[in-house]
Coordinates of C-alpha atoms and ligand atoms in Angstrom, one line a residue:
M200 CA 0.0 0.0 0.0
R201 CA 1.4 3.3 -1.0
D202 CA 1.4 6.3 1.3
A203 CA -0.8 8.8 -0.4
L204 CA 0.1 12.5 -0.3
P205 CA -1.7 14.4 2.4
I206 CA -5.1 16.0 1.9
A207 CA -5.7 19.4 3.5
G208 CA -8.1 19.5 6.4
T209 CA -11.2 21.8 6.6
G210 CA -9.2 24.3 8.7
L211 CA -6.6 24.9 6.1
L212 CA -9.2 25.0 3.3
R213 CA -11.1 27.7 5.1
S214 CA -8.1 29.8 5.9
Y215 CA -6.9 29.5 2.2
L216 CA -10.3 30.7 1.0
R217 CA -10.4 33.5 3.6
Q218 CA -6.9 34.5 2.4
V219 CA -8.1 34.5 -1.3
A220 CA -11.2 36.6 -0.3
R221 CA -8.9 39.1 1.6
D222 CA -6.5 39.4 -1.3
H223 CA -9.2 40.0 -3.8
R224 CA -11.7 41.9 -1.6
R225 CA -12.3 44.7 -4.1
A226 CA -12.8 42.4 -7.0
L227 CA -15.2 40.3 -5.0
V228 CA -17.2 43.3 -3.8
G229 CA -17.4 44.6 -7.3
I230 CA -18.7 41.2 -8.5
V231 CA -21.4 41.0 -5.8
V232 CA -22.5 44.6 -6.4
L233 CA -22.8 44.1 -10.2
H234 CA -24.7 40.8 -9.8
G235 CA -26.9 42.5 -7.2
A236 CA -27.6 45.4 -9.5
A237 CA -28.4 43.0 -12.3
A238 CA -30.8 41.0 -10.1
A239 CA -32.4 44.2 -8.8
A240 CA -33.0 45.5 -12.3
G241 CA -34.7 42.2 -13.2
L242 CA -36.7 42.2 -10.0
V243 CA -38.3 45.5 -10.6
V244 CA -40.1 43.9 -13.5
P245 CA -42.6 41.7 -11.6
W246 CA -43.5 44.8 -9.6
L247 CA -44.1 46.8 -12.7
V248 CA -46.0 43.8 -14.3
G249 CA -48.2 43.9 -11.3
D250 CA -48.9 47.6 -11.9
L251 CA -49.4 46.9 -15.6
V252 CA -52.0 44.1 -14.9
A253 CA -53.7 46.5 -12.4
A254 CA -53.7 49.3 -14.9
A255 CA -54.9 47.1 -17.8
T256 CA -57.7 45.5 -15.8
G257 CA -58.6 48.7 -13.9
G258 CA -59.1 50.7 -17.1
G259 CA -55.9 52.7 -16.7
E260 CA -54.8 55.2 -19.3
N261 CA -53.0 54.1 -22.4
A262 CA -50.1 56.5 -21.6
T263 CA -49.6 54.9 -18.2
I264 CA -49.6 51.4 -19.8
D265 CA -47.1 52.5 -22.4
R266 CA -44.9 54.1 -19.8
L267 CA -44.9 51.0 -17.7
A268 CA -44.1 48.8 -20.7
A269 CA -41.2 51.1 -21.7
V270 CA -39.7 51.0 -18.1
I271 CA -40.0 47.2 -18.1
A272 CA -38.1 47.1 -21.4
A273 CA -35.4 49.5 -20.0
C274 CA -35.1 47.4 -16.9
L275 CA -34.6 44.2 -18.9
I276 CA -31.9 45.9 -21.1
A277 CA -30.2 47.2 -18.0
Q278 CA -30.3 43.7 -16.5
T279 CA -28.7 42.2 -19.6
I280 CA -25.9 44.8 -19.7
L281 CA -25.2 44.5 -16.0
T282 CA -25.2 40.7 -16.1
R283 CA -22.7 40.7 -19.0
Y284 CA -20.2 42.8 -16.9
A285 CA -20.9 40.8 -13.8
R286 CA -20.2 37.5 -15.5
L287 CA -17.1 39.0 -17.2
R288 CA -15.7 40.1 -13.9
S289 CA -16.5 36.7 -12.3
A290 CA -14.8 34.9 -15.1
V291 CA -11.6 37.1 -14.8
F292 CA -11.7 36.6 -11.0
G293 CA -12.0 32.8 -11.4
E294 CA -9.1 32.7 -13.8
V295 CA -6.9 34.9 -11.5
V296 CA -7.6 32.7 -8.5
L297 CA -7.1 29.5 -10.5
A298 CA -3.8 30.8 -11.9
R299 CA -2.5 31.6 -8.4
L300 CA -3.6 28.2 -7.1
R301 CA -1.9 26.4 -10.0
E302 CA 1.3 28.4 -9.5
D303 CA 1.3 27.7 -5.7
F304 CA 0.7 24.0 -6.5
V305 CA 3.5 23.8 -9.0
D306 CA 5.9 25.6 -6.6
E307 CA 5.0 23.1 -3.9
A308 CA 5.1 20.1 -6.2
L309 CA 8.5 21.0 -7.5
T310 CA 10.0 21.1 -4.0
L311 CA 8.4 17.9 -2.8
P312 CA 11.1 15.5 -1.5
I313 CA 11.7 12.9 -4.2
G314 CA 11.4 10.1 -1.5
V315 CA 7.9 11.3 -0.7
V316 CA 6.9 11.4 -4.4
E317 CA 8.3 7.9 -4.9
S318 CA 6.5 6.4 -1.9
A319 CA 3.2 8.1 -2.8
G320 CA 3.6 7.0 -6.4
T321 CA 3.7 9.5 -9.2
G322 CA 0.1 8.5 -10.0
D323 CA -1.2 10.4 -7.0
L324 CA 0.7 13.5 -7.9
L325 CA -0.3 13.2 -11.6
T326 CA -4.0 12.8 -10.7
R327 CA -3.8 15.9 -8.6
T328 CA -2.0 17.8 -11.3
S329 CA -4.4 16.8 -14.0
R330 CA -7.8 15.6 -12.8
D331 CA -8.0 17.7 -9.6
V332 CA -6.8 20.9 -11.3
D333 CA -9.4 20.3 -14.1
T334 CA -12.2 19.6 -11.6
L335 CA -11.3 22.6 -9.6
G336 CA -11.0 24.7 -12.8
W337 CA -14.6 23.6 -13.7
S338 CA -15.8 24.6 -10.2
V339 CA -14.0 28.0 -10.1
R340 CA -15.0 28.9 -13.7
F341 CA -18.6 27.8 -13.6
A342 CA -19.8 26.6 -10.2
V343 CA -18.5 29.5 -8.1
P344 CA -19.8 32.3 -10.4
E345 CA -23.1 30.5 -10.9
T346 CA -23.5 30.0 -7.2
V347 CA -22.7 33.7 -6.5
V348 CA -25.2 34.8 -9.1
A349 CA -27.8 32.4 -7.8
L350 CA -27.2 33.4 -4.2
V351 CA -27.4 37.1 -4.9
T352 CA -30.5 36.7 -7.1
A353 CA -32.2 34.5 -4.5
V354 CA -31.5 37.0 -1.7
C355 CA -32.7 40.0 -3.8
T356 CA -35.8 38.1 -4.9
I357 CA -36.7 37.2 -1.4
V358 CA -36.2 40.9 -0.3
A359 CA -38.3 42.0 -3.3
A360 CA -41.1 39.5 -2.5
L361 CA -41.1 40.7 1.1
L362 CA -41.3 44.3 0.0
V363 CA -44.5 43.5 -1.8
G364 CA -45.9 42.4 1.6
G365 CA -44.7 40.7 4.7
W366 CA -47.4 38.1 4.2
V367 CA -45.3 36.5 1.4
A368 CA -43.0 35.2 4.1
V369 CA -45.7 32.7 5.1
P370 CA -45.9 30.7 1.8
L371 CA -42.1 31.1 1.3
V372 CA -41.3 29.5 4.7
L373 CA -43.6 26.6 3.9
G374 CA -41.3 25.4 1.2
V375 CA -38.2 25.5 3.4
P376 CA -38.6 22.3 5.5
V377 CA -39.2 20.1 2.4
L378 CA -36.1 21.6 0.6
W379 CA -34.0 21.5 3.7
L380 CA -34.8 17.9 4.6
A381 CA -34.5 16.6 1.0
T382 CA -31.1 18.4 0.5
R383 CA -29.8 17.2 3.8
W384 CA -30.9 13.6 3.1
Y385 CA -29.3 13.8 -0.4
L386 CA -26.0 15.4 0.5
K387 CA -25.4 13.0 3.4
R388 CA -25.5 10.1 1.0
A389 CA -24.4 11.6 -2.4
R390 CA -20.7 12.1 -1.6
D391 CA -20.0 8.6 -0.7
G392 CA -22.3 7.3 -3.5
Y393 CA -20.4 9.3 -6.1
I394 CA -17.0 8.4 -4.6
R395 CA -18.0 4.7 -4.8
E396 CA -19.3 5.2 -8.4
H397 CA -16.0 6.8 -9.5
A398 CA -13.9 4.2 -7.7
S399 CA -15.8 1.5 -9.6
Y400 CA -15.0 3.2 -12.9
S401 CA -11.3 3.2 -11.9
Q402 CA -11.5 -0.4 -10.9
I403 CA -13.0 -1.4 -14.3
N404 CA -10.2 0.5 -16.0
A405 CA -7.5 -1.0 -13.9
T406 CA -8.7 -4.6 -14.4
L407 CA -9.1 -4.0 -18.2
A408 CA -5.6 -2.4 -18.5
E409 CA -4.1 -5.1 -16.4
T410 CA -5.7 -7.8 -18.6
V411 CA -4.7 -6.2 -21.8
E412 CA -1.1 -5.5 -20.7
G413 CA -0.7 -9.0 -19.3
A414 CA -2.6 -10.6 -22.3
R415 CA 0.2 -13.0 -23.1
T416 CA 0.4 -14.2 -19.4
V417 CA -3.4 -14.5 -19.3
E418 CA -3.3 -16.6 -22.4
A419 CA -0.3 -18.7 -21.4
L420 CA -1.7 -19.6 -18.0
G421 CA -5.3 -20.0 -19.2
L422 CA -6.6 -17.2 -16.9
G423 CA -9.2 -16.0 -19.4
D424 CA -12.2 -17.1 -17.5
Q425 CA -10.8 -15.8 -14.2
R426 CA -10.2 -12.4 -15.8
R427 CA -13.7 -12.4 -17.3
E428 CA -15.2 -13.1 -13.9
R429 CA -13.1 -10.2 -12.4
I430 CA -14.4 -7.8 -15.0
D431 CA -18.0 -9.0 -14.6
A432 CA -17.7 -8.5 -10.9
D433 CA -16.3 -5.0 -11.4
I434 CA -19.2 -4.2 -13.8
A435 CA -21.7 -5.6 -11.3
E436 CA -20.2 -3.3 -8.6
S437 CA -20.3 -0.3 -10.9
Y438 CA -24.0 -1.1 -11.8
A439 CA -24.8 -1.3 -8.0
A440 CA -23.0 2.0 -7.4
E441 CA -24.8 3.7 -10.3
S442 CA -28.2 2.2 -9.2
Y443 CA -27.6 3.6 -5.7
T444 CA -27.0 7.2 -6.9
R445 CA -29.9 6.9 -9.4
R446 CA -32.1 6.0 -6.5
L447 CA -30.9 9.0 -4.6
R448 CA -31.7 11.3 -7.5
T449 CA -35.2 9.7 -8.0
V450 CA -36.0 10.7 -4.4
F451 CA -34.2 14.0 -4.3
F452 CA -35.4 15.7 -7.5
P453 CA -39.2 15.1 -7.1
A454 CA -38.9 16.1 -3.4
V455 CA -37.2 19.3 -4.5
E456 CA -39.8 20.0 -7.1
I457 CA -42.5 19.7 -4.5
G458 CA -40.5 22.1 -2.3
Y459 CA -40.5 24.6 -5.2
L460 CA -44.3 24.3 -5.8
I461 CA -45.4 24.7 -2.2
P462 CA -44.5 28.4 -2.0
V463 CA -46.1 29.2 -5.4
A464 CA -49.3 27.4 -4.6
G465 CA -49.2 28.8 -1.1
T466 CA -48.8 32.4 -2.4
L467 CA -51.7 32.0 -4.8
L468 CA -54.0 30.5 -2.2
F469 CA -53.0 32.7 0.7
G470 CA -52.7 35.8 -1.5
G471 CA -56.0 35.0 -3.2
W472 CA -57.7 34.8 0.2
L473 CA -56.1 38.1 1.3
M474 CA -57.3 39.8 -1.9
A475 CA -60.8 38.4 -1.4
E476 CA -60.6 39.9 2.1
G477 CA -59.6 43.2 0.5
S478 CA -56.2 43.3 2.3
I479 CA -54.1 43.3 -0.8
T480 CA -54.6 44.4 -4.4
L481 CA -54.4 42.4 -7.6
A482 CA -51.2 44.1 -8.5
E483 CA -49.6 43.0 -5.2
L484 CA -50.8 39.4 -5.7
T485 CA -49.5 39.3 -9.3
A486 CA -46.1 40.7 -8.2
A487 CA -45.9 38.3 -5.2
V488 CA -46.7 35.2 -7.3
L489 CA -44.1 36.3 -10.0
Y490 CA -41.4 36.8 -7.3
V491 CA -42.0 33.5 -5.7
R492 CA -42.0 31.8 -9.1
F493 CA -38.8 33.7 -9.9
L494 CA -37.2 32.3 -6.8
I495 CA -37.3 28.7 -8.1
D496 CA -34.7 29.3 -10.7
P497 CA -31.8 30.6 -8.5
V498 CA -32.6 28.1 -5.7
D499 CA -32.6 25.2 -8.2
R500 CA -29.3 26.4 -9.6
L501 CA -27.9 26.7 -6.1
L502 CA -28.8 23.1 -5.3
N503 CA -27.5 21.8 -8.6
W504 CA -24.1 23.5 -8.2
M505 CA -23.8 22.3 -4.7
D506 CA -22.6 18.9 -5.8
T507 CA -20.0 20.4 -8.2
L508 CA -18.8 22.7 -5.4
Q509 CA -18.4 19.8 -3.1
V510 CA -16.3 17.9 -5.6
G511 CA -14.3 21.1 -6.3
A512 CA -13.7 21.5 -2.5
T513 CA -12.3 17.9 -2.4
S514 CA -10.0 18.7 -5.3
L515 CA -8.9 21.9 -3.6
A516 CA -8.1 20.0 -0.4
R517 CA -6.0 17.5 -2.4
L518 CA -4.1 20.3 -4.1
L519 CA -3.5 22.2 -0.9
G520 CA -2.5 19.0 0.8
V521 CA 0.7 18.9 -1.2
A522 CA 1.9 21.9 0.8
E523 CA 1.6 19.8 4.0
V524 CA 4.4 17.4 3.1
P525 CA 7.1 18.2 5.6
D526 CA 10.6 19.2 4.2
D527 CA 13.0 16.3 4.2
R528 CA 16.0 18.6 4.7
V529 CA 16.8 21.6 6.9
A530 CA 19.6 23.8 5.7
S531 CA 22.0 24.3 8.6
G532 CA 24.0 27.1 6.8
R533 CA 27.2 25.2 7.3
T534 CA 29.6 25.1 4.3
P535 CA 31.6 21.9 3.4
A536 CA 35.3 22.2 4.2
G537 CA 36.3 20.1 1.2
E538 CA 35.1 17.6 -1.4
E539 CA 35.6 14.4 0.6
I540 CA 32.5 12.2 1.0
E541 CA 32.1 9.9 4.0
L542 CA 29.5 7.3 4.8
D543 CA 29.7 6.4 8.5
A544 CA 27.7 3.4 9.8
V545 CA 24.9 4.2 7.3
R546 CA 21.7 2.3 7.7
F547 CA 18.7 2.9 5.5
S548 CA 15.1 1.7 5.2
Y549 CA 12.6 2.8 2.5
V550 CA 9.8 1.2 4.5
E551 CA 9.9 1.1 8.3
G552 CA 11.1 -2.3 9.6
R553 CA 12.7 -3.3 6.2
E554 CA 16.3 -2.2 6.3
V555 CA 18.1 -2.3 3.0
L556 CA 21.5 -1.0 4.1
H557 CA 22.9 -2.5 7.3
G558 CA 25.9 -0.3 8.3
V559 CA 27.9 1.0 5.3
D560 CA 31.2 2.7 5.9
L561 CA 33.0 4.4 2.9
E562 CA 35.4 7.2 2.4
L563 CA 35.8 8.9 -1.0
T564 CA 38.7 11.1 -1.6
A565 CA 38.4 14.0 -4.0
G566 CA 39.0 13.0 -7.6
E567 CA 38.7 9.3 -6.9
R568 CA 36.8 7.0 -9.2
L569 CA 34.8 4.3 -7.4
A570 CA 32.8 1.6 -9.1
V571 CA 30.0 0.0 -7.1
V572 CA 29.1 -3.6 -8.2
G573 CA 27.0 -6.4 -6.8
P574 CA 23.9 -8.5 -7.4
S575 CA 20.5 -7.0 -8.2
G576 CA 18.7 -5.6 -5.1
A577 CA 21.9 -5.5 -3.0
G578 CA 21.6 -1.8 -2.3
K579 CA 23.9 -0.2 -4.9
S580 CA 21.5 2.4 -6.1
T581 CA 20.5 3.2 -2.6
I582 CA 24.1 4.0 -1.7
G583 CA 24.2 6.2 -4.8
R584 CA 21.0 8.0 -3.8
L585 CA 22.4 8.6 -0.2
I586 CA 25.7 10.0 -1.6
A587 CA 23.7 12.3 -3.9
G588 CA 21.6 13.4 -0.9
I589 CA 18.3 12.4 -2.5
Q590 CA 17.4 11.0 0.9
G591 CA 19.1 11.1 4.3
P592 CA 20.2 7.9 6.0
T593 CA 17.9 6.4 8.6
R594 CA 20.9 6.0 10.9
G595 CA 24.5 7.0 10.6
A596 CA 25.8 9.9 8.6
V597 CA 26.6 10.8 5.0
T598 CA 28.8 13.9 4.9
L599 CA 30.4 16.1 2.3
G600 CA 33.5 18.0 3.6
G601 CA 32.3 17.3 7.2
V602 CA 28.7 18.6 6.6
G603 CA 25.7 16.3 6.3
V604 CA 24.5 16.2 2.7
T605 CA 20.9 16.9 3.7
E606 CA 22.1 19.9 5.7
L607 CA 22.8 21.7 2.4
E608 CA 20.3 23.6 0.4
L609 CA 19.2 21.4 -2.5
D610 CA 20.4 23.9 -5.2
D611 CA 23.8 24.2 -3.4
L612 CA 24.1 20.4 -3.1
R613 CA 23.3 19.9 -6.8
R614 CA 26.1 22.2 -7.8
R615 CA 28.5 20.0 -5.7
V616 CA 27.1 16.5 -6.2
A617 CA 24.9 15.3 -9.1
L618 CA 23.1 12.0 -9.7
L619 CA 22.8 10.8 -13.2
T620 CA 20.4 7.9 -13.7
Q621 CA 19.3 5.9 -16.7
E622 CA 16.1 7.8 -17.0
H623 CA 16.8 10.7 -19.3
H624 CA 13.8 12.7 -19.8
V625 CA 13.8 15.1 -22.8
F626 CA 11.8 18.1 -21.8
V627 CA 9.4 19.7 -24.3
G628 CA 11.3 22.8 -25.6
T629 CA 14.4 23.6 -27.7
V630 CA 17.7 21.8 -27.2
R631 CA 18.9 25.1 -25.7
D632 CA 16.0 25.0 -23.1
N633 CA 17.0 21.4 -22.3
L634 CA 20.6 22.5 -21.7
Q635 CA 19.9 25.7 -19.8
L636 CA 17.8 23.8 -17.2
A637 CA 21.2 23.0 -15.6
L638 CA 22.1 26.7 -15.1
E639 CA 21.4 28.8 -12.2
S640 CA 20.6 31.9 -14.3
P641 CA 19.8 30.6 -17.8
G642 CA 19.0 34.0 -19.3
G643 CA 22.3 35.3 -20.3
T644 CA 24.1 32.1 -21.2
D645 CA 26.1 32.5 -24.4
D646 CA 25.8 29.8 -27.0
D647 CA 29.6 29.1 -26.8
R648 CA 29.2 27.7 -23.4
L649 CA 26.4 25.4 -24.5
W650 CA 28.4 24.2 -27.5
A651 CA 31.5 23.6 -25.4
A652 CA 29.4 21.4 -23.1
L653 CA 28.0 19.5 -26.2
D654 CA 31.5 19.2 -27.4
A655 CA 32.6 17.6 -24.2
V656 CA 30.1 14.8 -24.6
D657 CA 30.7 14.4 -28.4
A658 CA 27.3 15.8 -29.2
R659 CA 28.3 18.9 -31.2
E660 CA 28.0 17.0 -34.5
W661 CA 24.5 15.7 -34.3
V662 CA 23.1 18.9 -32.7
G663 CA 24.8 20.8 -35.5
H664 CA 22.9 18.7 -38.0
L665 CA 19.5 19.2 -36.4
P666 CA 17.1 21.3 -38.5
H667 CA 17.5 24.4 -36.3
G668 CA 20.5 23.5 -34.3
L669 CA 20.1 24.6 -30.7
D670 CA 16.7 26.0 -31.5
T671 CA 15.3 22.7 -32.6
M672 CA 12.2 21.7 -30.7
V673 CA 12.6 18.3 -29.0
G674 CA 10.6 16.3 -26.5
S675 CA 7.0 15.1 -26.9
G676 CA 5.7 16.3 -30.3
G677 CA 9.1 17.7 -31.3
H678 CA 12.1 16.2 -33.1
R679 CA 12.6 12.6 -31.8
L680 CA 15.9 12.0 -30.1
T681 CA 17.5 8.5 -29.7
D682 CA 18.3 7.2 -26.2
A683 CA 21.9 8.0 -26.8
Q684 CA 21.1 11.6 -27.8
A685 CA 18.9 12.0 -24.8
Q686 CA 21.7 10.8 -22.7
H687 CA 24.1 13.2 -24.4
L688 CA 21.9 16.1 -23.4
A689 CA 21.7 14.9 -19.8
L690 CA 25.5 14.6 -19.7
A691 CA 26.0 18.0 -21.2
R692 CA 23.8 19.4 -18.5
V693 CA 26.1 17.8 -16.0
V694 CA 29.1 19.5 -17.7
L695 CA 27.2 22.8 -17.4
T696 CA 26.4 22.3 -13.7
D697 CA 30.0 21.3 -13.1
P698 CA 29.6 19.3 -9.9
H699 CA 32.8 18.1 -8.2
T700 CA 31.2 14.7 -7.5
L701 CA 29.1 12.6 -9.9
V702 CA 27.1 9.5 -9.1
L703 CA 26.4 7.6 -12.3
D704 CA 23.7 5.0 -11.7
E705 CA 23.9 2.7 -14.7
A706 CA 23.9 5.8 -16.7
T707 CA 24.8 4.1 -19.9
S708 CA 23.1 0.7 -19.5
L709 CA 20.1 1.4 -21.7
I710 CA 22.2 2.2 -24.7
D711 CA 23.6 -0.5 -26.9
P712 CA 27.1 -1.6 -25.7
R713 CA 29.0 0.0 -28.6
A714 CA 27.3 3.4 -28.1
A715 CA 27.8 3.1 -24.4
R716 CA 31.5 2.4 -24.8
A717 CA 31.8 5.4 -27.1
L718 CA 29.9 7.6 -24.7
E719 CA 31.9 6.5 -21.8
R720 CA 35.2 7.2 -23.6
S721 CA 34.0 10.7 -24.4
L722 CA 32.7 11.0 -20.8
S723 CA 36.1 10.2 -19.3
A724 CA 37.4 13.6 -20.3
V725 CA 34.3 15.1 -18.6
L726 CA 34.9 13.0 -15.5
E727 CA 38.5 14.1 -15.3
G728 CA 39.2 15.7 -12.0
R729 CA 35.8 14.9 -10.5
T730 CA 35.0 12.3 -7.9
V731 CA 33.0 9.6 -9.6
V732 CA 30.8 6.9 -8.1
A733 CA 29.8 4.6 -10.9
I734 CA 27.1 2.1 -10.2
A735 CA 28.0 -0.4 -12.8
H736 CA 26.5 -3.3 -14.7
R737 CA 29.4 -3.6 -17.0
L738 CA 32.6 -4.7 -15.3
Y739 CA 34.9 -2.8 -17.6
T740 CA 33.8 0.3 -15.6
A741 CA 35.0 -1.5 -12.5
H742 CA 38.2 -2.5 -14.3
D743 CA 39.0 1.2 -15.1
A744 CA 38.1 2.5 -11.7
D745 CA 40.5 3.4 -8.9
R746 CA 38.6 1.3 -6.4
V747 CA 35.7 -1.2 -6.5
A748 CA 33.1 -1.6 -3.8
V749 CA 31.2 -4.9 -3.9
V750 CA 27.8 -4.5 -2.3
E751 CA 26.0 -7.7 -1.1
D752 CA 22.9 -7.8 1.1
G753 CA 23.1 -4.2 2.0
E754 CA 26.7 -4.2 3.1
I755 CA 30.1 -3.5 1.4
S756 CA 31.6 -7.0 1.3
E757 CA 34.8 -6.1 -0.6
L758 CA 36.6 -2.9 -1.2
G759 CA 39.9 -2.4 -3.1
S760 CA 41.4 -1.9 -6.6
H761 CA 40.4 -4.3 -9.4
D762 CA 43.7 -6.1 -9.2
E763 CA 43.5 -6.5 -5.4
L764 CA 40.0 -7.9 -5.5
V765 CA 40.8 -10.3 -8.4
A766 CA 43.9 -11.5 -6.4
R767 CA 41.7 -11.9 -3.3
G768 CA 39.6 -14.5 -5.1
G769 CA 36.3 -13.5 -3.5
S770 CA 32.9 -12.5 -4.9
Y771 CA 34.4 -9.9 -7.3
A772 CA 37.0 -12.3 -8.6
A773 CA 34.1 -14.8 -9.4
L774 CA 32.1 -12.0 -11.0
W775 CA 35.0 -10.9 -13.1
K776 CA 35.7 -14.4 -14.2
S777 CA 32.1 -15.1 -15.2
W778 CA 31.9 -11.8 -17.0
Q779 CA 35.0 -12.5 -19.0
S780 CA 33.9 -15.9 -20.1
Ligands
ATP852 N1 11.6 3.2 -3.5 C1 11.8 2.1 -2.8 N2 10.9 1.7 -1.9 C2 11.0 0.5 -1.3 N3 12.0 -0.4 -1.4 C3 12.9 0.0 -2.3 C4 12.9 1.2 -3.1 N4 13.9 1.2 -3.9 C5 14.6 0.1 -3.7 N5 14.0 -0.7 -2.8 C6 14.5 -2.0 -2.2 O1 15.8 -1.7 -1.7 C7 16.7 -2.8 -1.9 C8 17.9 -2.3 -2.6 O2 17.6 -1.7 -3.8 P1 18.6 -1.0 -4.8 O3 17.9 -0.5 -5.9 O4 19.5 -0.1 -4.0 O5 19.5 -2.2 -5.3 P2 20.5 -2.3 -6.5 O6 21.7 -3.1 -5.9 O7 20.8 -1.0 -7.0 O8 19.7 -3.2 -7.5 P3 19.7 -3.2 -9.1 O9 21.1 -3.5 -9.6 O10 18.7 -4.2 -9.4 O11 19.3 -1.8 -9.4 C9 15.9 -3.8 -2.8 O12 15.4 -4.8 -2.0 C10 14.8 -3.0 -3.4 O13 13.6 -3.8 -3.6

């Protein structure tokens, strides 16, 4: 089970929203005022229609009727114009808030400790970056403005209805219990229902993807029927989940409709009785009925958007939660007094209770070249990650010039120690962008420096032959680079960063052996003068190194030069012998 990234609690959510409201107070007030004015302009209409009906039925003058009709038209035009500006302002406000949230999220995500991302799985972070940002975007763009409009309109309509006569409160209040109870009943069940429904879709997808990806295994082991049963079970669960939410809706929507009709019917009956009593006029009754009828629309919209807002709030909580991941390093401000790296009784566990390094001691002198070899899963990469300060040791110490590697600011550490793995991502952008990533202040880099770095890794020629040289677009959708070319770019970045220590984690193992050999030859000039820890699959790397560390079962079992270890006749000698044959 992976440790999911945290989800922000209600407290943090509220304080974030309060902060947004404080920062954008003027914009928010402007939006509410504009929507209020638009609603007010629209709400004068029923009043005037009431007068119009009274004037028409009471034999009023034509001039009065014309004047009332003209004012009604003017109000409707004013309402349209005001609504246009209110919506524009709301949309701009939504985009501004969303942009800020996205920027905050990217800032937080980029500083997440790699160890945390790994243990949470990139899937969680990706879902938050894509689905949650989309869901929240939908809420902020549509649900929030629509809710504000509906709320302001509803409040204005109620006020207008009450201005016609306090008696309208009676039929209005009659509808509240039904709406209140129906909504409470629905909301209590809907969230879990929809979560279950969405989880069932994910499960169907997961089972299908697993079956398709493992099709050969399924066929080879005759698992077809079993997989079919799994998928049938997933579909049955999805059907049950959908039936449940459908049942909720079939109760909720009719109940809400009744809740809407009660006030309208009540106003007609109660108002009709009052009119018969002579307490109110026909104009007042008409206006009151129209207002109460008007109220249905904003209330209906409010209830409809409530679900979306709830889903949006969940996404916001997931996005804000990323900020709650504690830092995995605290900069102490100390400066390393040299380039020597020391591992002192280092123990490490990725998962509590499952130690993978059991007390590793190692001293690296500046400029030394160490090859780390050993069986798969022995802990070689873990040692490399600890030297590069990706994570701190669980016990013991990893120091650089006497200072713990995780005591250094990450940027500072990367300028001193870099880790180069076999995953070479080519970022979408130009070749120049991909190289400048390595630089502290990429802006003013002259091309000569970039070409020199490309030269150092033997990449000048192929980059020179690209359609637009350094300006060629690469990465997804751009010019396709081979694995070796992607690796060249990664190596050129290392040259630009110029760290004194380099951890190469099987950096060339994905490339075919000839290309790897060529790359390593060109690399050796780059590695000159640096401390290099090469985690190696190919033993010629070990042969060329100053010293070799053999890692077995989370410990360094042998340490010495190639010749010494071969002479010793231990694990390394056996490995070397079998590799040569
Ligand atoms: N992120 C992780 N979470 C949990 N366990 C891990 C993680 N990474 C590695 N391990 C475990 O730690 C142990 C050491 O792994 P490591 O990758 O350091 O070995 P290695 O010697 O580099 O192996 P290989 O040559 O196969 O890459 C293994 O048992 C591995 O399963």
